[in-house]
Amino acid sequence: MYKIALQAAAIGMALTSFAVHAAPAQTAEQLYQANCAACHGVKLEGAVGPTLGEHAWIHGAPTKANLIKIISKGVPEKNMPAWSPALSAQQISMLADYIAANANKKLAAAPAAAKPVATDLLGGFKLPKGFRISVYAEGATTARSMVVSDSGIVYVGSRKAGKIYALVPRADKQSADVVTVAEGLDSPIGVTLLNGSLYVGEISRVIRFDNIDKRYAQKPSYEVVKVTLPSDKWHGEKVIKASPDGKLYIPVGAPCNICDTDDTKSAKIYRMNADGSQLEEVARGVRNTVGFAFHPTTKQLWFTDNGRDELGDNSPSCELNVLTKFGQHFGFPYCHGGVVPDPEFGKSRSCDEFVEPVAKLGPHVAPLGLSFYTGKQFPEAYRNNIFVAEHGSWNRSTKIGYTVRFVSLYGNKLVSDTAFVDGFLRGDEVVGRPVDVTQLADGSLLISDDYAGRIFRVTYDGK
């Protein structure tokens, strides 16, 4: 039964980022790599989900007709949704052909769900002199955003796992146990704390766990915050962040690779009261932000944004932005990376009309979480500057990203953008994909990795 559930859920959830606006020019392999590889492996060998090569196919023979049926109708009793409303018949047919062509091949075995820390794992990372990296916690499958409570418990959202975790520090304070707070949620990637309550962003709703530090181990009940959010799957996952003014900030991504969103609720950032009331737009033209942070002194909102696809390996750049006044437009779908007019939507607009990024982070590096460093453990040069987690490219002929960057600022101007933790990509081998960065009370830095379900900790012991 577990294998049935895993296969059904994995196939369904691996397609959750795909929607009706996908470009028909994509090949079947591109469709697979963009939407299925994270769960089933880049070579169909299996990852979080089962292999799509030779194995015991539980839902019938892997014929094209049967695969079309599974993808189209889903398996509701196993929480696999029907995808025919979201995927065109042509797209489903292409995926079915691609999977069927490989279904009887013997492929490499999938990696174990919980991998032990290899002796050379930590030694393969590169950090500035004086910094050390260790594994703080393991077993937080598809770990995404993090938030730290005053008591030192780290709450972690997840993606395909549908879980919220609590990382509870052990006596030595050097590592933590992983406790599942809730499960069965819809891609609950976003977590934040406000007034002692844990707020969680799902695809179409926000939920709240009150008095969380005293209830996390009890499978606590939650309240649904009364706010209406779109339910689009493509870029539909929602980070959430409590602001210094006591509001909650939440984005709505573009339900497409590229489409006109100005007159819709999509490609915007909103804020609302803690009870969900007074939802208001604060920024627009934001394709897909998966990370917010508020500057420690100016309190301005800083956020990453993922650039559009299908303009080649080296264009456009992903972005780091700052909101200096409400209502600013950051360019999507007309202009990308501050300087690249969109070939379809940018003909009648100028890039000069829109807010230019503070930093152009690189093409397809997929910047996600970011955090201002406010601790005292690291050298003074790090204070009030930014760490950015780059998840890494999926659609370049040569992979880039897969790193944690350090961005130093002078006011709101970029001074430098340098690698802080390298080594999640080793040659062509991916050993991790950074998602979020946050800080413990002692000034050490945590990094979530949704590839291996690990949380890394970076400390400084230099002079």
Tab-separated table of C-alpha atoms in Angstrom:
chain	number	residue	atom	x	y	z
A	1	MET	CA	0.000	0.000	0.000
A	2	TYR	CA	2.861	2.358	0.815
A	3	LYS	CA	4.406	1.763	-2.609
A	4	ILE	CA	1.064	2.404	-4.314
A	5	ALA	CA	0.618	5.667	-2.456
A	6	LEU	CA	4.179	6.727	-3.110
A	7	GLN	CA	3.957	6.080	-6.838
A	8	ALA	CA	0.598	7.782	-7.250
A	9	ALA	CA	1.504	10.784	-5.143
A	10	ALA	CA	4.922	11.127	-6.718
A	11	ILE	CA	3.627	11.107	-10.301
A	12	GLY	CA	0.928	13.624	-9.440
A	13	MET	CA	3.065	15.941	-7.355
A	14	ALA	CA	5.957	15.883	-9.798
A	15	LEU	CA	3.639	17.596	-12.260
A	16	THR	CA	2.372	20.265	-9.867
A	17	SER	CA	4.467	23.053	-11.302
A	18	PHE	CA	3.035	22.518	-14.794
A	19	ALA	CA	-0.023	24.401	-16.124
A	20	VAL	CA	-1.984	25.276	-19.226
A	21	HIS	CA	0.355	28.022	-20.385
A	22	ALA	CA	3.361	25.751	-21.085
A	23	ALA	CA	5.006	26.540	-24.382
A	24	PRO	CA	4.066	23.943	-27.043
A	25	ALA	CA	7.587	24.193	-28.494
A	26	GLN	CA	9.005	22.147	-25.611
A	27	THR	CA	10.123	18.627	-26.411
A	28	ALA	CA	8.919	15.645	-24.403
A	29	GLU	CA	12.283	15.405	-22.645
A	30	GLN	CA	12.143	19.114	-21.747
A	31	LEU	CA	8.655	18.625	-20.317
A	32	TYR	CA	9.900	15.704	-18.272
A	33	GLN	CA	13.027	17.469	-17.016
A	34	ALA	CA	11.058	20.582	-16.107
A	35	ASN	CA	8.260	18.851	-14.240
A	36	CYS	CA	9.051	15.226	-13.399
A	37	ALA	CA	12.805	14.872	-12.948
A	38	ALA	CA	12.917	16.332	-9.447
A	39	CYS	CA	10.753	13.450	-8.243
A	40	HIS	CA	11.596	10.618	-10.642
A	41	GLY	CA	15.236	11.438	-11.400
A	42	VAL	CA	16.820	13.127	-14.393
A	43	LYS	CA	17.286	9.709	-16.047
A	44	LEU	CA	13.956	8.266	-14.825
A	45	GLU	CA	15.940	6.294	-12.249
A	46	GLY	CA	13.789	7.433	-9.319
A	47	ALA	CA	14.407	9.912	-6.533
A	48	VAL	CA	11.676	10.829	-4.055
A	49	GLY	CA	9.288	8.888	-6.282
A	50	PRO	CA	9.720	5.485	-7.978
A	51	THR	CA	11.742	4.740	-11.079
A	52	LEU	CA	9.900	5.049	-14.365
A	53	GLY	CA	12.097	2.362	-15.872
A	54	GLU	CA	11.638	-1.393	-15.466
A	55	HIS	CA	9.875	-2.253	-12.204
A	56	ALA	CA	6.541	-3.588	-10.958
A	57	TRP	CA	4.034	-1.155	-12.455
A	58	ILE	CA	1.255	-1.107	-9.888
A	59	HIS	CA	-1.386	0.750	-11.912
A	60	GLY	CA	-1.262	-1.438	-15.007
A	61	ALA	CA	1.098	-1.876	-17.926
A	62	PRO	CA	2.998	1.289	-18.922
A	63	THR	CA	1.333	1.563	-22.309
A	64	LYS	CA	0.746	4.985	-23.759
A	65	ALA	CA	-3.010	4.645	-23.320
A	66	ASN	CA	-2.715	3.668	-19.666
A	67	LEU	CA	-0.174	6.377	-18.882
A	68	ILE	CA	-2.439	8.976	-20.491
A	69	LYS	CA	-5.277	7.695	-18.321
A	70	ILE	CA	-3.223	7.895	-15.103
A	71	ILE	CA	-1.910	11.380	-15.822
A	72	SER	CA	-5.279	12.659	-17.045
A	73	LYS	CA	-7.630	11.184	-14.445
A	74	GLY	CA	-5.275	10.830	-11.510
A	75	VAL	CA	-5.761	8.457	-8.591
A	76	PRO	CA	-7.992	10.395	-6.168
A	77	GLU	CA	-7.883	7.804	-3.392
A	78	LYS	CA	-4.095	8.175	-3.348
A	79	ASN	CA	-4.187	11.988	-3.516
A	80	MET	CA	-3.047	12.112	-7.134
A	81	PRO	CA	-5.103	14.836	-8.847
A	82	ALA	CA	-6.562	14.731	-12.342
A	83	TRP	CA	-4.308	16.729	-14.650
A	84	SER	CA	-6.420	16.942	-17.794
A	85	PRO	CA	-7.731	20.403	-16.855
A	86	ALA	CA	-4.188	21.699	-16.351
A	87	LEU	CA	-2.277	19.898	-19.120
A	88	SER	CA	-3.282	19.903	-22.770
A	89	ALA	CA	-3.950	16.593	-24.491
A	90	GLN	CA	-0.798	17.127	-26.559
A	91	GLN	CA	1.366	17.672	-23.475
A	92	ILE	CA	-0.038	14.584	-21.721
A	93	SER	CA	0.497	12.539	-24.873
A	94	MET	CA	4.118	13.697	-25.169
A	95	LEU	CA	4.855	12.772	-21.549
A	96	ALA	CA	3.143	9.403	-21.941
A	97	ASP	CA	5.203	8.628	-25.072
A	98	TYR	CA	8.424	9.581	-23.314
A	99	ILE	CA	7.712	7.459	-20.222
A	100	ALA	CA	6.435	4.484	-22.240
A	101	ALA	CA	9.591	4.470	-24.383
A	102	ASN	CA	11.727	3.981	-21.288
A	103	ALA	CA	9.396	1.874	-19.147
A	104	ASN	CA	11.028	-1.499	-19.914
A	105	LYS	CA	14.639	-0.346	-19.606
A	106	LYS	CA	16.814	-1.362	-16.684
A	107	LEU	CA	17.860	1.872	-15.008
A	108	ALA	CA	20.157	2.621	-12.101
A	109	ALA	CA	18.534	2.125	-8.725
A	110	ALA	CA	17.057	5.162	-7.033
A	111	PRO	CA	19.059	6.624	-4.169
A	112	ALA	CA	17.866	5.747	-0.681
A	113	ALA	CA	15.310	8.164	0.734
A	114	ALA	CA	17.446	8.830	3.783
A	115	LYS	CA	21.110	8.878	2.850
A	116	PRO	CA	23.807	8.623	5.508
A	117	VAL	CA	26.288	11.462	5.681
A	118	ALA	CA	29.122	10.291	3.455
A	119	THR	CA	32.571	10.880	4.824
A	120	ASP	CA	33.416	13.055	1.831
A	121	LEU	CA	30.110	15.006	1.789
A	122	LEU	CA	31.210	17.813	4.064
A	123	GLY	CA	34.764	17.797	2.752
A	124	GLY	CA	33.465	18.560	-0.738
A	125	PHE	CA	32.074	21.963	0.227
A	126	LYS	CA	34.059	25.152	-0.272
A	127	LEU	CA	33.627	28.048	2.178
A	128	PRO	CA	35.662	31.163	2.998
A	129	LYS	CA	38.560	30.707	5.386
A	130	GLY	CA	37.506	30.226	9.003
A	131	PHE	CA	34.028	28.857	8.223
A	132	ARG	CA	32.900	25.283	8.849
A	133	ILE	CA	29.850	23.369	7.626
A	134	SER	CA	28.090	20.477	9.395
A	135	VAL	CA	24.790	18.620	9.147
A	136	TYR	CA	22.320	20.059	11.663
A	137	ALA	CA	19.411	17.714	10.884
A	138	GLU	CA	18.453	14.925	8.474
A	139	GLY	CA	15.140	13.427	7.423
A	140	ALA	CA	13.252	16.649	6.601
A	141	THR	CA	12.135	15.420	3.193
A	142	THR	CA	11.892	18.174	0.534
A	143	ALA	CA	12.743	20.815	3.153
A	144	ARG	CA	11.976	24.361	2.008
A	145	SER	CA	11.472	27.614	3.973
A	146	MET	CA	12.557	27.933	7.621
A	147	VAL	CA	11.747	30.146	10.595
A	148	VAL	CA	13.298	30.122	14.079
A	149	SER	CA	11.274	30.636	17.240
A	150	ASP	CA	12.511	32.449	20.345
A	151	SER	CA	13.000	29.064	22.027
A	152	GLY	CA	15.338	27.909	19.261
A	153	ILE	CA	12.978	25.488	17.514
A	154	VAL	CA	13.281	25.723	13.728
A	155	TYR	CA	10.054	25.226	11.753
A	156	VAL	CA	10.484	23.967	8.216
A	157	GLY	CA	8.027	23.795	5.340
A	158	SER	CA	8.221	21.196	2.586
A	159	ARG	CA	7.143	20.754	-0.979
A	160	LYS	CA	6.161	17.312	-2.280
A	161	ALA	CA	6.282	15.773	1.197
A	162	GLY	CA	3.321	17.921	2.269
A	163	LYS	CA	4.708	18.199	5.796
A	164	ILE	CA	5.709	20.774	8.375
A	165	TYR	CA	8.688	19.865	10.547
A	166	ALA	CA	10.068	21.097	13.851
A	167	LEU	CA	13.827	20.866	14.331
A	168	VAL	CA	14.250	20.479	18.070
A	169	PRO	CA	17.800	21.205	19.320
A	170	ARG	CA	19.600	18.375	21.069
A	171	ALA	CA	21.478	18.913	24.314
A	172	ASP	CA	24.731	19.697	22.527
A	173	LYS	CA	23.033	22.460	20.461
A	174	GLN	CA	25.074	21.267	17.466
A	175	SER	CA	22.299	19.226	15.892
A	176	ALA	CA	18.538	18.708	16.075
A	177	ASP	CA	15.873	16.021	15.985
A	178	VAL	CA	13.212	16.218	13.271
A	179	VAL	CA	9.609	16.105	14.495
A	180	THR	CA	6.669	16.074	12.055
A	181	VAL	CA	4.200	18.768	13.114
A	182	ALA	CA	1.623	18.264	10.347
A	183	GLU	CA	1.253	16.298	7.135
A	184	GLY	CA	-1.104	15.863	4.195
A	185	LEU	CA	-0.840	19.546	3.259
A	186	ASP	CA	-0.711	21.048	-0.241
A	187	SER	CA	2.934	22.019	-0.904
A	188	PRO	CA	3.308	23.944	2.381
A	189	ILE	CA	6.592	25.613	1.468
A	190	GLY	CA	6.089	28.871	3.396
A	191	VAL	CA	6.424	29.216	7.179
A	192	THR	CA	6.595	32.256	9.448
A	193	LEU	CA	5.935	33.143	13.085
A	194	LEU	CA	3.748	35.949	14.399
A	195	ASN	CA	2.502	36.426	17.976
A	196	GLY	CA	3.514	32.895	18.939
A	197	SER	CA	1.600	31.322	16.051
A	198	LEU	CA	3.048	29.440	13.106
A	199	TYR	CA	1.585	30.556	9.768
A	200	VAL	CA	1.928	28.190	6.809
A	201	GLY	CA	1.443	29.063	3.138
A	202	GLU	CA	-0.143	26.343	1.021
A	203	ILE	CA	-1.023	26.723	-2.657
A	204	SER	CA	-4.503	28.155	-2.170
A	205	ARG	CA	-4.733	28.925	1.535
A	206	VAL	CA	-2.947	30.030	4.696
A	207	ILE	CA	-3.273	28.053	7.940
A	208	ARG	CA	-2.288	28.958	11.493
A	209	PHE	CA	-1.038	26.828	14.395
A	210	ASP	CA	-1.478	28.760	17.639
A	211	ASN	CA	0.942	28.523	20.587
A	212	ILE	CA	3.139	26.353	18.392
A	213	ASP	CA	6.207	25.991	20.628
A	214	LYS	CA	4.110	24.183	23.256
A	215	ARG	CA	2.082	22.092	20.797
A	216	TYR	CA	4.410	21.099	17.938
A	217	ALA	CA	4.828	17.493	19.153
A	218	GLN	CA	1.090	16.876	19.619
A	219	LYS	CA	-0.029	16.843	15.949
A	220	PRO	CA	-1.705	20.189	16.699
A	221	SER	CA	-4.923	21.391	15.138
A	222	TYR	CA	-4.877	24.508	12.986
A	223	GLU	CA	-7.153	27.334	11.882
A	224	VAL	CA	-7.671	28.378	8.261
A	225	VAL	CA	-6.956	32.071	7.763
A	226	LYS	CA	-9.810	33.768	5.927
A	227	VAL	CA	-8.136	34.976	2.754
A	228	THR	CA	-8.877	34.026	-0.859
A	229	LEU	CA	-5.843	33.048	-2.937
A	230	PRO	CA	-5.585	31.651	-6.491
A	231	SER	CA	-5.170	27.886	-6.790
A	232	ASP	CA	-2.949	27.761	-9.891
A	233	LYS	CA	-0.360	25.006	-9.634
A	234	TRP	CA	2.310	26.565	-11.857
A	235	HIS	CA	4.278	28.933	-9.577
A	236	GLY	CA	1.421	28.479	-7.136
A	237	GLU	CA	3.482	27.583	-4.064
A	238	LYS	CA	3.579	30.431	-1.587
A	239	VAL	CA	6.242	31.625	0.778
A	240	ILE	CA	4.992	33.802	3.626
A	241	LYS	CA	6.788	36.252	5.873
A	242	ALA	CA	5.803	38.316	8.914
A	243	SER	CA	6.942	41.920	8.527
A	244	PRO	CA	8.198	44.373	11.156
A	245	ASP	CA	4.827	46.139	11.020
A	246	GLY	CA	2.965	42.979	12.048
A	247	LYS	CA	1.567	42.237	8.591
A	248	LEU	CA	1.924	39.029	6.584
A	249	TYR	CA	3.462	39.244	3.100
A	250	ILE	CA	2.625	36.600	0.500
A	251	PRO	CA	3.178	36.341	-3.282
A	252	VAL	CA	1.036	35.050	-6.120
A	253	GLY	CA	3.271	33.801	-8.921
A	254	ALA	CA	2.588	33.943	-12.649
A	255	PRO	CA	0.606	30.830	-13.714
A	256	CYS	CA	2.818	30.410	-16.780
A	257	ASN	CA	6.301	30.724	-18.161
A	258	ILE	CA	5.309	33.969	-19.877
A	259	CYS	CA	1.842	35.547	-20.087
A	260	ASP	CA	0.095	38.880	-19.533
A	261	THR	CA	-0.722	39.204	-15.833
A	262	ASP	CA	-1.082	42.932	-15.174
A	263	ASP	CA	-4.890	42.799	-15.055
A	264	THR	CA	-5.000	39.625	-12.949
A	265	LYS	CA	-4.137	38.752	-9.351
A	266	SER	CA	-0.997	36.950	-10.476
A	267	ALA	CA	2.700	37.999	-10.606
A	268	LYS	CA	2.267	40.231	-7.580
A	269	ILE	CA	3.171	40.473	-3.903
A	270	TYR	CA	0.475	41.151	-1.322
A	271	ARG	CA	0.266	41.908	2.369
A	272	MET	CA	-2.563	41.332	4.807
A	273	ASN	CA	-3.455	41.469	8.471
A	274	ALA	CA	-2.776	38.442	10.648
A	275	ASP	CA	-6.448	37.411	10.362
A	276	GLY	CA	-6.390	37.594	6.542
A	277	SER	CA	-8.249	40.899	6.291
A	278	GLN	CA	-7.224	43.913	4.211
A	279	LEU	CA	-5.365	42.002	1.521
A	280	GLU	CA	-3.583	44.623	-0.575
A	281	GLU	CA	-1.094	44.638	-3.440
A	282	VAL	CA	2.355	46.007	-2.662
A	283	ALA	CA	4.344	45.073	-5.797
A	284	ARG	CA	3.617	43.870	-9.323
A	285	GLY	CA	5.493	42.464	-12.291
A	286	VAL	CA	7.085	39.764	-10.093
A	287	ARG	CA	7.157	36.460	-11.994
A	288	ASN	CA	7.933	33.988	-9.224
A	289	THR	CA	9.444	35.024	-5.910
A	290	VAL	CA	10.274	32.266	-3.432
A	291	GLY	CA	12.100	34.326	-0.829
A	292	PHE	CA	11.559	37.528	1.182
A	293	ALA	CA	13.541	39.384	3.821
A	294	PHE	CA	13.154	42.752	5.525
A	295	HIS	CA	16.209	44.950	5.928
A	296	PRO	CA	17.232	45.128	9.617
A	297	THR	CA	17.346	48.947	9.697
A	298	THR	CA	15.330	50.339	6.760
A	299	LYS	CA	12.656	47.600	7.071
A	300	GLN	CA	12.341	47.589	3.269
A	301	LEU	CA	11.219	44.375	1.568
A	302	TRP	CA	13.902	42.521	-0.398
A	303	PHE	CA	13.009	39.544	-2.580
A	304	THR	CA	14.373	37.187	-5.209
A	305	ASP	CA	12.664	36.575	-8.548
A	306	ASN	CA	13.100	33.705	-11.003
A	307	GLY	CA	13.486	34.744	-14.660
A	308	ARG	CA	11.492	33.330	-17.553
A	309	ASP	CA	12.556	30.261	-19.533
A	310	GLU	CA	13.034	29.521	-23.248
A	311	LEU	CA	15.252	32.475	-24.131
A	312	GLY	CA	18.385	30.344	-24.213
A	313	ASP	CA	21.058	29.230	-21.756
A	314	ASN	CA	22.267	32.701	-20.876
A	315	SER	CA	19.200	34.904	-20.805
A	316	PRO	CA	17.578	36.397	-18.867
A	317	SER	CA	19.151	36.817	-15.434
A	318	CYS	CA	17.344	35.990	-12.221
A	319	GLU	CA	16.977	38.940	-9.853
A	320	LEU	CA	17.460	40.359	-6.377
A	321	ASN	CA	15.063	43.272	-5.836
A	322	VAL	CA	14.117	45.838	-3.212
A	323	LEU	CA	10.708	47.460	-2.809
A	324	THR	CA	11.206	51.136	-1.926
A	325	LYS	CA	7.565	52.176	-2.274
A	326	PHE	CA	4.274	50.340	-2.655
A	327	GLY	CA	2.955	49.774	-6.167
A	328	GLN	CA	6.308	49.486	-7.929
A	329	HIS	CA	6.417	47.369	-11.111
A	330	PHE	CA	9.367	45.000	-11.564
A	331	GLY	CA	8.918	44.302	-15.265
A	332	PHE	CA	7.209	40.948	-15.842
A	333	PRO	CA	6.109	40.090	-18.525
A	334	TYR	CA	7.522	43.047	-20.471
A	335	CYS	CA	11.150	43.191	-19.353
A	336	HIS	CA	13.438	40.609	-17.738
A	337	GLY	CA	16.525	41.122	-15.620
A	338	GLY	CA	16.098	44.859	-16.002
A	339	VAL	CA	17.505	44.924	-19.537
A	340	VAL	CA	15.931	42.189	-21.720
A	341	PRO	CA	12.679	43.143	-23.513
A	342	ASP	CA	10.368	40.169	-23.849
A	343	PRO	CA	10.121	39.104	-27.518
A	344	GLU	CA	6.349	38.707	-27.227
A	345	PHE	CA	5.186	41.250	-24.649
A	346	GLY	CA	7.965	43.828	-24.605
A	347	LYS	CA	7.560	45.400	-28.045
A	348	SER	CA	5.447	48.331	-26.869
A	349	ARG	CA	7.180	48.869	-23.518
A	350	SER	CA	10.593	50.086	-22.444
A	351	CYS	CA	12.704	48.488	-19.698
A	352	ASP	CA	13.223	52.021	-18.377
A	353	GLU	CA	9.597	52.006	-17.176
A	354	PHE	CA	10.268	49.357	-14.548
A	355	VAL	CA	12.322	48.958	-11.368
A	356	GLU	CA	15.777	47.626	-12.174
A	357	PRO	CA	17.107	44.749	-10.030
A	358	VAL	CA	19.666	45.529	-7.354
A	359	ALA	CA	21.594	42.458	-8.509
A	360	LYS	CA	21.447	40.302	-11.618
A	361	LEU	CA	22.201	36.901	-10.105
A	362	GLY	CA	22.699	34.894	-13.292
A	363	PRO	CA	20.570	33.059	-15.872
A	364	HIS	CA	18.375	30.252	-14.515
A	365	VAL	CA	20.216	29.979	-11.182
A	366	ALA	CA	16.802	29.827	-9.418
A	367	PRO	CA	17.366	32.077	-6.383
A	368	LEU	CA	14.979	31.151	-3.588
A	369	GLY	CA	15.352	32.059	0.099
A	370	LEU	CA	17.392	34.992	1.365
A	371	SER	CA	18.308	36.383	4.756
A	372	PHE	CA	20.069	39.428	6.175
A	373	TYR	CA	22.815	38.454	8.583
A	374	THR	CA	22.357	40.167	11.963
A	375	GLY	CA	24.423	37.915	14.234
A	376	LYS	CA	27.774	38.534	15.879
A	377	GLN	CA	29.496	35.195	15.248
A	378	PHE	CA	30.561	36.018	11.678
A	379	PRO	CA	32.993	38.858	10.917
A	380	GLU	CA	31.599	42.413	10.898
A	381	ALA	CA	31.623	42.565	7.077
A	382	TYR	CA	28.694	40.138	7.001
A	383	ARG	CA	26.362	42.202	9.188
A	384	ASN	CA	23.259	43.610	7.473
A	385	ASN	CA	24.244	41.983	4.192
A	386	ILE	CA	22.471	39.162	2.392
A	387	PHE	CA	22.806	35.416	1.952
A	388	VAL	CA	20.901	34.017	-1.050
A	389	ALA	CA	20.176	30.318	-1.650
A	390	GLU	CA	20.432	29.423	-5.340
A	391	HIS	CA	18.514	26.227	-6.009
A	392	GLY	CA	20.256	25.642	-9.343
A	393	SER	CA	19.265	25.411	-12.991
A	394	TRP	CA	17.202	22.622	-14.474
A	395	ASN	CA	17.054	23.875	-18.070
A	396	ARG	CA	20.600	24.859	-19.070
A	397	SER	CA	22.900	22.660	-21.123
A	398	THR	CA	25.452	23.219	-18.322
A	399	LYS	CA	24.190	23.442	-14.745
A	400	ILE	CA	24.810	26.591	-12.709
A	401	GLY	CA	23.624	27.817	-9.322
A	402	TYR	CA	23.520	25.137	-6.618
A	403	THR	CA	25.215	27.490	-4.191
A	404	VAL	CA	24.712	29.954	-1.356
A	405	ARG	CA	25.819	33.446	-2.358
A	406	PHE	CA	26.883	36.387	-0.218
A	407	VAL	CA	25.679	39.772	-1.477
A	408	SER	CA	27.173	42.879	0.103
A	409	LEU	CA	25.464	46.249	-0.184
A	410	TYR	CA	26.116	49.951	0.180
A	411	GLY	CA	22.698	51.361	0.914
A	412	ASN	CA	20.517	49.765	-1.753
A	413	LYS	CA	23.394	49.374	-4.203
A	414	LEU	CA	25.269	46.180	-4.997
A	415	VAL	CA	28.906	46.066	-3.899
A	416	SER	CA	29.722	42.390	-4.463
A	417	ASP	CA	28.137	39.012	-5.186
A	418	THR	CA	30.403	36.108	-4.231
A	419	ALA	CA	30.126	32.394	-3.491
A	420	PHE	CA	29.757	31.602	0.208
A	421	VAL	CA	29.050	27.840	0.109
A	422	ASP	CA	29.983	25.966	-3.054
A	423	GLY	CA	29.908	22.216	-3.559
A	424	PHE	CA	26.236	21.286	-3.848
A	425	LEU	CA	27.117	20.597	-7.498
A	426	ARG	CA	30.254	18.494	-8.016
A	427	GLY	CA	31.043	18.156	-11.670
A	428	ASP	CA	27.733	16.890	-13.019
A	429	GLU	CA	26.686	15.295	-9.728
A	430	VAL	CA	24.104	17.079	-7.585
A	431	VAL	CA	24.530	16.384	-3.866
A	432	GLY	CA	22.131	19.077	-2.688
A	433	ARG	CA	19.933	21.997	-3.745
A	434	PRO	CA	19.863	24.986	-1.363
A	435	VAL	CA	16.424	26.454	-0.706
A	436	ASP	CA	16.475	28.777	2.288
A	437	VAL	CA	18.872	30.399	4.731
A	438	THR	CA	18.171	31.530	8.278
A	439	GLN	CA	20.089	32.336	11.437
A	440	LEU	CA	20.197	30.721	14.875
A	441	ALA	CA	20.490	32.781	18.056
A	442	ASP	CA	24.221	32.021	18.316
A	443	GLY	CA	24.817	33.621	14.913
A	444	SER	CA	25.355	30.404	12.983
A	445	LEU	CA	23.631	30.005	9.609
A	446	LEU	CA	21.232	27.237	8.587
A	447	ILE	CA	20.733	26.123	4.978
A	448	SER	CA	17.833	23.905	3.906
A	449	ASP	CA	18.313	21.345	1.127
A	450	ASP	CA	15.212	19.855	-0.474
A	451	TYR	CA	17.222	17.367	-2.542
A	452	ALA	CA	18.524	15.260	0.344
A	453	GLY	CA	16.222	16.497	3.116
A	454	ARG	CA	19.100	17.939	5.115
A	455	ILE	CA	19.607	21.125	7.064
A	456	PHE	CA	23.217	22.309	7.086
A	457	ARG	CA	24.784	24.588	9.705
A	458	VAL	CA	27.617	27.014	9.016
A	459	THR	CA	29.752	28.310	11.898
A	460	TYR	CA	32.770	30.594	12.098
A	461	ASP	CA	35.809	29.765	14.205
A	462	GLY	CA	38.392	31.945	12.483
A	463	LYS	CA	40.294	34.825	13.975
